Short mmCIF file of C-alpha atoms (C1' of nucleotides) in Angstrom, two decimals:
data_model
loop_
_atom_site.label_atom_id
_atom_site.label_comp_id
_atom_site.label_asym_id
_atom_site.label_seq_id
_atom_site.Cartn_x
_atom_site.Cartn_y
_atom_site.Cartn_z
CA UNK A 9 -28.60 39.72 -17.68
CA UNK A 10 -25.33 38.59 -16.04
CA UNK A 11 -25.30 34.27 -15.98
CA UNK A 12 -26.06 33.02 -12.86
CA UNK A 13 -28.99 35.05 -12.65
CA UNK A 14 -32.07 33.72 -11.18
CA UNK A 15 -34.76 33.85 -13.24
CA UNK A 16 -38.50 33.01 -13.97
CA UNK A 17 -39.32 31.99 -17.71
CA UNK A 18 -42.81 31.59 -19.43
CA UNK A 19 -43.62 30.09 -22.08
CA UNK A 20 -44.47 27.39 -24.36
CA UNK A 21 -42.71 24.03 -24.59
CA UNK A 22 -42.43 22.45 -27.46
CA UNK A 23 -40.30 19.63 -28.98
CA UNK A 24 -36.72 20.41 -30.98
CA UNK A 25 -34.48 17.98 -31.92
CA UNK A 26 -31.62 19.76 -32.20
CA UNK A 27 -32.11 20.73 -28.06
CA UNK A 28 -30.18 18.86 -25.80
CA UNK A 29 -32.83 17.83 -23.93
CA UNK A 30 -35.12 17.30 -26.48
CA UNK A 31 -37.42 20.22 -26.15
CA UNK A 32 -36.99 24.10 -26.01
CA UNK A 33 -38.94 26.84 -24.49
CA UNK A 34 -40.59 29.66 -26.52
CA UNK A 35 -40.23 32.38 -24.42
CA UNK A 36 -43.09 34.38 -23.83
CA UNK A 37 -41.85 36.57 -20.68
CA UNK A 38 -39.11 36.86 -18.42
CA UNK A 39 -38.69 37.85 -15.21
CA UNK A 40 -35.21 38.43 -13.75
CA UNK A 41 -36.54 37.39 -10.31
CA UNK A 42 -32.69 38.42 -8.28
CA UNK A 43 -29.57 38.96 -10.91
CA UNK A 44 -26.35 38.13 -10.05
CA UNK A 45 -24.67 40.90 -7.58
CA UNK A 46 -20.86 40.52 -8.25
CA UNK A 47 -18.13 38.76 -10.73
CA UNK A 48 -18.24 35.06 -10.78
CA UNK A 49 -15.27 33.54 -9.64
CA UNK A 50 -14.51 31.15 -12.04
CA UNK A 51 -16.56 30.04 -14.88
CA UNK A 52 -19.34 27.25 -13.55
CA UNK A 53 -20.99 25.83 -16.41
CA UNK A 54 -17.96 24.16 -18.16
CA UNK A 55 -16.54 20.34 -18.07
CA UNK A 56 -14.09 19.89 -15.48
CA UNK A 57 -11.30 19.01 -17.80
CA UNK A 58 -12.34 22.49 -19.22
CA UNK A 59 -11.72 24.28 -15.87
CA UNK A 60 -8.96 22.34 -14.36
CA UNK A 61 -9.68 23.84 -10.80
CA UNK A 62 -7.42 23.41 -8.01
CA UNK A 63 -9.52 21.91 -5.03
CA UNK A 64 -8.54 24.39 -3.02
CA UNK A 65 -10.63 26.91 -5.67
CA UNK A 66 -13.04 24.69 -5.41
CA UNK A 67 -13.43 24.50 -1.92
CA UNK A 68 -13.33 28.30 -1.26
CA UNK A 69 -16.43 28.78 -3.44
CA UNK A 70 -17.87 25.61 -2.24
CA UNK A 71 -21.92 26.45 -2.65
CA UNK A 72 -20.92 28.30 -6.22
CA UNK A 73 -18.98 25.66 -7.66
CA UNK A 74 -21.22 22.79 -5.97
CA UNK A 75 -23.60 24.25 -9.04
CA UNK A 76 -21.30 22.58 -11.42
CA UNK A 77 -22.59 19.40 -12.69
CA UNK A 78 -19.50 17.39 -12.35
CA UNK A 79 -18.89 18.71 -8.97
CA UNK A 80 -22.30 18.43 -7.87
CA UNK A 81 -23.76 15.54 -8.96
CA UNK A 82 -20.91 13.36 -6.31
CA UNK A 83 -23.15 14.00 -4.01
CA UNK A 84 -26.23 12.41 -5.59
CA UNK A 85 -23.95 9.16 -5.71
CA UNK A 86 -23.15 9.75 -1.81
CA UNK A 87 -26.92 10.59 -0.94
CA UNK A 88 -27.75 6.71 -3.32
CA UNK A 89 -25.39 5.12 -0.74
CA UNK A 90 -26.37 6.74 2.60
CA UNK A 91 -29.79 5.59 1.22
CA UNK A 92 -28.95 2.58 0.23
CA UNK A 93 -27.51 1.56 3.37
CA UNK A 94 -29.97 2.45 6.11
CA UNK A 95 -32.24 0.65 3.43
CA UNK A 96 -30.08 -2.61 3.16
CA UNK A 97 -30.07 -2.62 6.59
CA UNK A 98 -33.33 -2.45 7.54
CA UNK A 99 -34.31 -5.22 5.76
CA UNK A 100 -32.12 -7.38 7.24
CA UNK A 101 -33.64 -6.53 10.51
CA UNK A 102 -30.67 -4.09 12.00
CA UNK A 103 -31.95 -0.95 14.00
CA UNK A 104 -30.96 2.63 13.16
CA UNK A 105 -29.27 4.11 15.92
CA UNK A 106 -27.48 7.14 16.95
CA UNK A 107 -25.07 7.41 19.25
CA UNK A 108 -23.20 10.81 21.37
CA UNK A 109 -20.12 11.64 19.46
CA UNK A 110 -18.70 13.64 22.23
CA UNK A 111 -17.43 10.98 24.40
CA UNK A 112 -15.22 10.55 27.72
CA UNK A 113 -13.02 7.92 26.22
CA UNK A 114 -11.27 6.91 23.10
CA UNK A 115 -11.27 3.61 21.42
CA UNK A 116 -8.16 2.94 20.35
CA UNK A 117 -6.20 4.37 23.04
CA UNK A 118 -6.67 7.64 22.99
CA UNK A 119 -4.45 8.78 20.77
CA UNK A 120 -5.96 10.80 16.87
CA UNK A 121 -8.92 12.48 19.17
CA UNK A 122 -10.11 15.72 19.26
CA UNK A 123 -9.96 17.02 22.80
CA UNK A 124 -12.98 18.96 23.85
CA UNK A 125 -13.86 21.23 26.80
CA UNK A 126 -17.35 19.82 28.63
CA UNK A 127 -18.23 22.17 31.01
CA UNK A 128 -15.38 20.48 34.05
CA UNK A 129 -14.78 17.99 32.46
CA UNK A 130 -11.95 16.77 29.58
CA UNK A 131 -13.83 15.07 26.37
CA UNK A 132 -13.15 14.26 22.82
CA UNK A 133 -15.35 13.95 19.11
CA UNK A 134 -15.72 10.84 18.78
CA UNK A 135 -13.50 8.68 16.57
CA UNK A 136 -15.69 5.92 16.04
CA UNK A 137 -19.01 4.76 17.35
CA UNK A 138 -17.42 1.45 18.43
CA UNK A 139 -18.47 0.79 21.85
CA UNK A 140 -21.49 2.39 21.61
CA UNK A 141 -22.77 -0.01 18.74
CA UNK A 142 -21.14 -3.44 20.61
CA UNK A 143 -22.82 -1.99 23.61
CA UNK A 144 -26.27 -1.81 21.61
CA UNK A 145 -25.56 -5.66 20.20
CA UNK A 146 -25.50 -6.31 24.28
CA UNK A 147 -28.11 -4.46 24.95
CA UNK A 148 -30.68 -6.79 23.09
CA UNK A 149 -30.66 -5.41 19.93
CA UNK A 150 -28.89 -7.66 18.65
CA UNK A 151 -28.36 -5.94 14.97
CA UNK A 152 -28.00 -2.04 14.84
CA UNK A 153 -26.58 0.26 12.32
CA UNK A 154 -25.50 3.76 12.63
CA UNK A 155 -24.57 6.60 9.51
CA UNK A 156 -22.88 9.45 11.56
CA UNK A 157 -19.92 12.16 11.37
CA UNK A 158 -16.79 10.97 13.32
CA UNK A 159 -13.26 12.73 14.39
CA UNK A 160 -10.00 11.90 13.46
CA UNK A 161 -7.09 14.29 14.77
CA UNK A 162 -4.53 13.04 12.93
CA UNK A 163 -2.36 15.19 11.50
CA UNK A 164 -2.13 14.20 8.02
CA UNK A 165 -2.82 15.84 4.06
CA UNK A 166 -3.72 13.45 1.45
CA UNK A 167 -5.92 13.03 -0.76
CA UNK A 168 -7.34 10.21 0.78
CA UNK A 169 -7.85 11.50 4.16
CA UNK A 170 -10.24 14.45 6.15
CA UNK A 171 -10.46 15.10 9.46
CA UNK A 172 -14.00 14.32 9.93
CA UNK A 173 -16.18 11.65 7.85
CA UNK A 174 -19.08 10.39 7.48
CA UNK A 175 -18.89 6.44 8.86
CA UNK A 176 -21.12 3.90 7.76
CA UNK A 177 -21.21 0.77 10.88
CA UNK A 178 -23.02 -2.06 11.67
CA UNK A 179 -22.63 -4.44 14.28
CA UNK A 180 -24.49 -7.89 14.47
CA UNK A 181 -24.50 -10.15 17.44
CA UNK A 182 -24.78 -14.28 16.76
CA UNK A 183 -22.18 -14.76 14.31
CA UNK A 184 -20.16 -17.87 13.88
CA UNK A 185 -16.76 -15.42 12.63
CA UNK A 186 -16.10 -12.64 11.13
CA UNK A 187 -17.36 -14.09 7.74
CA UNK A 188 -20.62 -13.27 8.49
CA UNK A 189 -19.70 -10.01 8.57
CA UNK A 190 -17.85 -9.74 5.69
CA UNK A 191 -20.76 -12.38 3.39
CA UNK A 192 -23.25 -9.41 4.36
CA UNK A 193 -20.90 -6.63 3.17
CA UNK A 194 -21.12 -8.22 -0.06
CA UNK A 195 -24.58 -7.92 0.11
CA UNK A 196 -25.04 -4.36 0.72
CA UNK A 197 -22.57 -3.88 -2.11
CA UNK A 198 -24.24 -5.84 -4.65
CA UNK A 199 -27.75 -3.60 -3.96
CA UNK A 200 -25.34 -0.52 -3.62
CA UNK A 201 -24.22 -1.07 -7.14
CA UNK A 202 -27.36 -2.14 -8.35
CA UNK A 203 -28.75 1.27 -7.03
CA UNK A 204 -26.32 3.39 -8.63
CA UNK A 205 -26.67 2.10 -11.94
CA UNK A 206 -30.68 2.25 -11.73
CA UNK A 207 -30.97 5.76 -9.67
CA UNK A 208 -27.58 7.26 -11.04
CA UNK A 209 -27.81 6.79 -14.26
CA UNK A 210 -27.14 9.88 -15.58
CA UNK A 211 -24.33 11.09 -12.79
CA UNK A 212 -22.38 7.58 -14.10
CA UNK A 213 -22.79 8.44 -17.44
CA UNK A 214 -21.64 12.08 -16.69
CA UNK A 215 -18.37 10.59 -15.66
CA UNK A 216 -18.46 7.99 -17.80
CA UNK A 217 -18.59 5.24 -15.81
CA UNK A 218 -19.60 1.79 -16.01
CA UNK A 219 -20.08 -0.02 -12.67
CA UNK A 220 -18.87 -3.70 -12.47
CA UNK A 221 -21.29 -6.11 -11.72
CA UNK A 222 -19.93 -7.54 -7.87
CA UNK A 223 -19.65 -11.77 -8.28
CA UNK A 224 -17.42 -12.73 -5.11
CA UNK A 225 -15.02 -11.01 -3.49
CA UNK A 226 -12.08 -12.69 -2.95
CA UNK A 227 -9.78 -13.16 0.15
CA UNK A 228 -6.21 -12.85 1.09
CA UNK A 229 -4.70 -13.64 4.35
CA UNK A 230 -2.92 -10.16 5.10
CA UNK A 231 0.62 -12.18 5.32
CA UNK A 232 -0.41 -13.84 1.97
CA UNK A 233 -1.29 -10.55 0.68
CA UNK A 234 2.51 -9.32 1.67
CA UNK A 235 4.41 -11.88 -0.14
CA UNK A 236 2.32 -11.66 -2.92
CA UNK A 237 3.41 -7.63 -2.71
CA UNK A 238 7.05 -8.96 -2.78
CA UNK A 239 7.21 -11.86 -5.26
CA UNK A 240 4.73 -10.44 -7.90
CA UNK A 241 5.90 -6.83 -7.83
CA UNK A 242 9.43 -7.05 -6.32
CA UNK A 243 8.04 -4.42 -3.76
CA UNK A 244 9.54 -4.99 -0.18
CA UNK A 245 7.01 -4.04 2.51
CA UNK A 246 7.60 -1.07 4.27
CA UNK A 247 6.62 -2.44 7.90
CA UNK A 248 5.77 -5.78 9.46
CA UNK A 249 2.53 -5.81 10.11
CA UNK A 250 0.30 -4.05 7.47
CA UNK A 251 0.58 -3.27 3.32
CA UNK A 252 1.60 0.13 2.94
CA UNK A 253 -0.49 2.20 0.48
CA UNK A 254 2.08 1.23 -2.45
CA UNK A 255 1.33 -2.60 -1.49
CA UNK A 256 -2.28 -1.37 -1.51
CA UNK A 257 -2.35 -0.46 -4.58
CA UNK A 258 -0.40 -3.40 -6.01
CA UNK A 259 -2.70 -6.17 -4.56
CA UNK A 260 -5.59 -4.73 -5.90
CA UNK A 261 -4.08 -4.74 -9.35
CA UNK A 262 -2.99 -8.37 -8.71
CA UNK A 263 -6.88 -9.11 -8.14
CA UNK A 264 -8.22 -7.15 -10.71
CA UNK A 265 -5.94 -9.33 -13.39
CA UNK A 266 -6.20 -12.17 -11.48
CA UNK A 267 -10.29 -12.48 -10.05
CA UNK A 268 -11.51 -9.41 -12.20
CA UNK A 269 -12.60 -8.01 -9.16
CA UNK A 270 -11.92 -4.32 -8.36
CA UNK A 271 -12.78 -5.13 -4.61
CA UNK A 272 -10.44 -7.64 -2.09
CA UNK A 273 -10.91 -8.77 1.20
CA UNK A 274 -7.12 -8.69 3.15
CA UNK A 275 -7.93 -10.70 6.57
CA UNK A 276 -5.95 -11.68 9.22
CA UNK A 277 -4.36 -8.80 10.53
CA UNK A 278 -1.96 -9.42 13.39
CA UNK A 279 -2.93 -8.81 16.56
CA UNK A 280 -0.69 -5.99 16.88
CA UNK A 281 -2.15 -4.17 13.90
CA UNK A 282 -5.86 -3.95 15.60
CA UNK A 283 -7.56 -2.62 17.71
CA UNK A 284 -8.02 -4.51 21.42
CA UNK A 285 -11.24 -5.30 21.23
CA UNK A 286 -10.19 -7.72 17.94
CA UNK A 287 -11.03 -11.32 18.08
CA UNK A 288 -8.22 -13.28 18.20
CA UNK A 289 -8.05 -16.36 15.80
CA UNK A 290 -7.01 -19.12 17.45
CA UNK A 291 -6.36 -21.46 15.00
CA UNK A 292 -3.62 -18.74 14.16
CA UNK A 293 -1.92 -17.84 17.15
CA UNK A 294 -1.17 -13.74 16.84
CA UNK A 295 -3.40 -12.87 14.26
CA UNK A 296 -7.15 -11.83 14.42
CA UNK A 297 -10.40 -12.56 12.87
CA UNK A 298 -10.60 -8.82 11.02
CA UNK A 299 -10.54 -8.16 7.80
CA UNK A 300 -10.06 -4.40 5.52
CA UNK A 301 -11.87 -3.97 1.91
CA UNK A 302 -9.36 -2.46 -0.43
CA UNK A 303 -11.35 -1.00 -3.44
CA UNK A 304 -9.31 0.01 -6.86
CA UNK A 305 -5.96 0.34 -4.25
CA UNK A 306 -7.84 2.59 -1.33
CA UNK A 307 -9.42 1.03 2.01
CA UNK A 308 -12.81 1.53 1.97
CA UNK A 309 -13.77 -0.75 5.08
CA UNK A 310 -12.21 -2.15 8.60
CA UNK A 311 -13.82 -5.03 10.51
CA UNK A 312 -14.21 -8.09 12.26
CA UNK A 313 -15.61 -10.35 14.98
CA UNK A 314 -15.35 -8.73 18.44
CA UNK A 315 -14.32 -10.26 21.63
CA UNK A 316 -17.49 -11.09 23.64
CA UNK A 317 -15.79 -12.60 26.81
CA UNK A 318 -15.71 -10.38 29.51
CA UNK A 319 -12.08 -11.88 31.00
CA UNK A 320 -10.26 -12.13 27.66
CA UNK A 321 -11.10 -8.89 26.63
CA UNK A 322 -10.36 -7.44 30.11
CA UNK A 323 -6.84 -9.17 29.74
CA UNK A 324 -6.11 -7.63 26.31
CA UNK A 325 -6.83 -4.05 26.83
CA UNK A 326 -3.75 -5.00 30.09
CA UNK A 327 -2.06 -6.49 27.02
CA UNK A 328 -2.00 -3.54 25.48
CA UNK A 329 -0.77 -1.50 27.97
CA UNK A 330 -4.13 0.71 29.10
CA UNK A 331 -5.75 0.69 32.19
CA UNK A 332 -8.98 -1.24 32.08
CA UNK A 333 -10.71 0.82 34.98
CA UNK A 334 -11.85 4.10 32.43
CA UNK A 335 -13.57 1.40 30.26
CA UNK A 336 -15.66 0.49 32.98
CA UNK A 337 -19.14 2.22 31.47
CA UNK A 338 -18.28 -0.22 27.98
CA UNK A 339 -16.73 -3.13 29.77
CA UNK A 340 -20.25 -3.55 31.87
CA UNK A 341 -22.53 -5.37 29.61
CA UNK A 342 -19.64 -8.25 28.61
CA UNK A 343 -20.23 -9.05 32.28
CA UNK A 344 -24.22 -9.80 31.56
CA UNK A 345 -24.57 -12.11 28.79
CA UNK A 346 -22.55 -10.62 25.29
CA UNK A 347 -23.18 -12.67 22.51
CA UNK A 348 -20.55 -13.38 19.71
CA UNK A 349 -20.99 -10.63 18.03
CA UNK A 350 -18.83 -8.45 14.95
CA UNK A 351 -19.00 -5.60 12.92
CA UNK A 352 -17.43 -3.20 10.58
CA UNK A 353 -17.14 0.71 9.31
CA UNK A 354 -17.43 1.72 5.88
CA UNK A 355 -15.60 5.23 5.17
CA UNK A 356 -18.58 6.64 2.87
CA UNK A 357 -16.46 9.52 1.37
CA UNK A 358 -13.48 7.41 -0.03
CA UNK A 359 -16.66 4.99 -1.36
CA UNK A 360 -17.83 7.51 -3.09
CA UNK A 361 -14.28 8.88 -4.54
CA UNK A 362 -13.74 5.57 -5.80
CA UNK A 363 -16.68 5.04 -7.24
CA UNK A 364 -16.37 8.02 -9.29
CA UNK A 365 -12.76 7.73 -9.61
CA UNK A 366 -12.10 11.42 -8.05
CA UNK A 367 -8.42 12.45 -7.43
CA UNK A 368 -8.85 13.76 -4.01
CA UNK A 369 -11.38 12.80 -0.94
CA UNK A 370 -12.66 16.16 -0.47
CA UNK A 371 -14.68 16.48 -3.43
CA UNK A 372 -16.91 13.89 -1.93
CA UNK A 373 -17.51 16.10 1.07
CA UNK A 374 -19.74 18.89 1.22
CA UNK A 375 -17.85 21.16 3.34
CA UNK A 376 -14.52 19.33 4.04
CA UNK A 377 -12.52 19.51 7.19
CA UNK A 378 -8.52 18.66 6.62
CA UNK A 379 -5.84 20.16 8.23
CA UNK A 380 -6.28 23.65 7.33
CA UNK A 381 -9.84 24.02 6.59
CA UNK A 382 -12.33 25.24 9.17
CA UNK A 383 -14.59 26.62 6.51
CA UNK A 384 -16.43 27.23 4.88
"C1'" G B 19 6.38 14.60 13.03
"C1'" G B 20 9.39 13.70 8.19
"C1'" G B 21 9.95 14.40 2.74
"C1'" C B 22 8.75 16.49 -2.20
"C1'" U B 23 6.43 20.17 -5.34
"C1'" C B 24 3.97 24.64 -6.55
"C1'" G B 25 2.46 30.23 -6.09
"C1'" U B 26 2.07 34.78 -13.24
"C1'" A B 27 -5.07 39.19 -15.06
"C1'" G B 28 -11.65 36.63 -12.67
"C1'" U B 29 -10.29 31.19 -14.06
"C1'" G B 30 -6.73 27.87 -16.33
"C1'" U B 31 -1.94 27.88 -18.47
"C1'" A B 32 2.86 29.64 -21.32
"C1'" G B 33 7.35 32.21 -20.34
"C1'" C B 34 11.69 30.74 -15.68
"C1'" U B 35 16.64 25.84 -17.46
"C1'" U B 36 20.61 29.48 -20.86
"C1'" G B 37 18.46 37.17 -16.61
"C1'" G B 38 17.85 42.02 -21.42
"C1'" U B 39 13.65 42.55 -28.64
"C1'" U B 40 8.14 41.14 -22.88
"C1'" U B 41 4.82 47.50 -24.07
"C1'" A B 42 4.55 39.80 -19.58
"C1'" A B 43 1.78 35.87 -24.10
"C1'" C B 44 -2.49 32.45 -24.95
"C1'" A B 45 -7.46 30.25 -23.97
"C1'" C B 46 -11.98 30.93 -21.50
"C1'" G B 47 -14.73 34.54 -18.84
"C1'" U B 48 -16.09 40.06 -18.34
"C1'" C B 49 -17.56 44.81 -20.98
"C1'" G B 50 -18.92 47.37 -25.83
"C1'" C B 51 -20.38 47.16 -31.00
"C1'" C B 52 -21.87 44.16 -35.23
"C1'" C B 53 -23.94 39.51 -37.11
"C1'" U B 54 -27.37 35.68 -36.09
"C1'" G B 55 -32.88 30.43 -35.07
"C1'" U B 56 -31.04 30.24 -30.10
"C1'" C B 57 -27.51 26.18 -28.44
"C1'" A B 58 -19.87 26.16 -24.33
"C1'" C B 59 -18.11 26.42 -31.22
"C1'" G B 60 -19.53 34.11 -35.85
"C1'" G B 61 -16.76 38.99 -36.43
"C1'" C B 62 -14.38 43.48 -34.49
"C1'" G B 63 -12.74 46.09 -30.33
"C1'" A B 64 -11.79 47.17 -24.91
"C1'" A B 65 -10.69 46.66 -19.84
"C1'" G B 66 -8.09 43.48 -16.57
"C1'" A B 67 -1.48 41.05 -13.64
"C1'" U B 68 3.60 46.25 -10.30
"C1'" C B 69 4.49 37.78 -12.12
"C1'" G B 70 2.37 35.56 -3.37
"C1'" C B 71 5.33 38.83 0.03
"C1'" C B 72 10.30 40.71 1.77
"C1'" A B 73 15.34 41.17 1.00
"C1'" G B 74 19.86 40.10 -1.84
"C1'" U B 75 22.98 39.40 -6.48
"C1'" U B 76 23.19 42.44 -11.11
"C1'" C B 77 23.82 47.96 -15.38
"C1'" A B 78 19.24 44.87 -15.73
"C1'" A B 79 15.00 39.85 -12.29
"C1'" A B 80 8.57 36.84 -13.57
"C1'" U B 81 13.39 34.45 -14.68
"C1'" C B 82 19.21 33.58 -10.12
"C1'" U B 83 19.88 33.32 -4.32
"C1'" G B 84 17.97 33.51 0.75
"C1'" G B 85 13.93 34.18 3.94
"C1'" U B 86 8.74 34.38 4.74
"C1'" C B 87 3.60 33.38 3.99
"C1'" G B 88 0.05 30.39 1.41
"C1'" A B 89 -1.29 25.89 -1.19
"C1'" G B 90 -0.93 20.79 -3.05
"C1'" C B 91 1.00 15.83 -2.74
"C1'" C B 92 3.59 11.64 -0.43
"C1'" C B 93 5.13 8.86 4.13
"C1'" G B 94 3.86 7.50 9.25
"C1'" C B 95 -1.52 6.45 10.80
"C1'" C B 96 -6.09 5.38 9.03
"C1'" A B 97 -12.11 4.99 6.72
#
RNA sequence: GGGCUCGUAGUGUAGCUUGGUUUAACACGUCGCCCUGUCACGGCGAAGAUCGCCAGUUCAAAUCUGGUCGAGCCCGCCA
């Protein structure tokens, strides 16, 4: 019977030491219930380092080779943290929401979206469910959360980007800064990694990986960060306003050696670096209250405290350049009582990839969209 | 949008620099036979690749050149 087969087996069980598992079957009938129809395309039930597929391989047979353990088992990790999340978050009182993800306007300007054909009308995908979820805060909710697919169009292939990904947000109103936000990311990632290691046992010890216990998470002021880049590495920043992935990678070695931690908190972006809708920090005139995660050199998470006041945040979207009039159906609510309120978004894929330390984002997709790839 | 790299049986690689002993090699898989208390780790044998495609250079091209198609990675941007 060609491998692969599915098949039904009876018999007794009985204990063998020598069995990986312990026990072994004594076969008593067999019933080939539906064999296996064509060639294989690449040999399933091997070690990864035995196989050395090419993603693209990978991809192509993406049910098939989803059977391999290595390959397969990301997704049990991924499944831990959607879990993980929507349970963290419930207990802290947020409420699961779900917002449209075909949407009339984008939130950063309109630029990386996906435009879409709605009957008359010109839409995109949505990039992010940003004003949706601030827009929930000012509804009353006060605390909601939200796991859901969103669109980037930016043309880009690396291995740490896909065109559409699963984004984990939350966005709480009452804070004092975005601190609070960041104090209860720690949170969620302290259960997260307790989680793993308890219901993942096996998929961590598959890859052969031992999860770091998360004490704090230290901070760097972004422009901190940068000279730090420069003086401890020699590196000279690419651009003004942001680390560039090199500088990425360099601060989180820096924090590894210097705080053993494997995660860092970069705040402080300038103003010019975020999004509109950015607090600005005002003790610090041009920067923001926002903040990235960098995890072992990749940016896991963007956030910070929102503007709440309907004028200021009217006269920064000018600031930037864009009309506030289409923003109208967002802008509405700031105008009836918006509390302080903040948030962030958690890219779950590149959380899982460096969790598991995979090379390349895709594997911790199910059926990845990049560039190229509409299917399968 | 810019840059770099790669494309050889089902899969993964070697060969390419310095073109010709290559009937293109090796591992795994596949098929057949034998052996056997099975287990990714026994033995023997077989099939399977016009070396992505097209053109050029040459007596001769997997190997050199150009084009083309496909793929991967990096940058910008971002989760």
């Amino acid at each position: 019977m060609p491998r692969e087969s599915v098949i039904e087996i009876w018999g007794k069980v009985k204990e063998e030491k020598q069995a990986p598992a312990g026990v072994e079957v004594e076969v008593s009938k067999l019933n080939v219930i539906v064999p296996v129809a064509a060639p294989l395309p690449f040999e399933v039930n091997r070690t990864q380092e035995m196989l050395n597929l090419k993603i693209d391989m990978i991809l192509d047979h993406r049910p098939f080779s989803l059977r391999n353990p290595e390959i397969g088992n990301v997704f049990k990790v991924q499944a831990e943290i959607c879990r993980s999340f929507a349970d963290f978050m419930r207990r802290n009182d947020f409420l699961e929401v779900h917002t449209s993800k075909i949407i009339a306007q984008g939130t950063e300007g309109g630029t990386a979206l996906f435009p879409i054909q709605y009957f008359e009308q010109k839409a995109f995908l949505a990039q992010s469910p940003q004003f949706y979820k601030q827009m929930l805060v000012g509804a009353g909710y006060e605390r909601v959360f939200e796991i859901g697919f969103v669109y980037r169009a930016e043309d880009h292939a690396t291995s740490r980007h896909i065109n559409e990904y699963l984004s984990l947000d939350y966005e709480l109103g009452f804070i004092e800064s975005h601190q609070d936000v960041m104090s209860l990311e720690v949170e969620f990632l302290r259960y997260l990694f307790e989680n793993i290691k308890k219901n993942c046992a096996e998929v961590l010890n598959l890859y052969k990986i031992n999860l770091p216990e998360i004490k704090e998470i230290p901070q760097i002021p972004l422009l901190e960060a940068m000279k730090i880049v420069q003086d401890e590495f020699g590196q000279k920043p690419s651009r003004p306003d942001d680390l560039d992935p090199e500088g990425e990678k360099l601060i989180c070695e820096y924090t590894a050696k210097k705080f053993g931690s494997d995660f860092v908190y970069i705040t402080n972006y300038p103003a010019t670096a975020r999004p509109f809708y950015t607090m600005p920090d005002l003790e610090n005139p041009g920067l923001t209250k926002s903040f990235d995660l960098l995890y072992k050199g990749l940016e896991v998470t963007t956030g910070s405290q929102r503007i709440h006041d309907y004028n200021m945040l009217v006269d920064n979207i000018k600031k930037f350049g864009m009309n506030p009039e289409p923003f109208d159906f967002y802008l509405e609510i700031f105008r009836f009582g918006m509390p302080p309120h903040g948030g962030l978004a958690i890219g779950t894929e590149r959380l899982t990839q460096q969790i598991l330390g995979l090379k390349n984002i895709r594997e911790a997709s199910f059926f990845p969209r990049d560039r190229y790839r509409l299917t399968p």
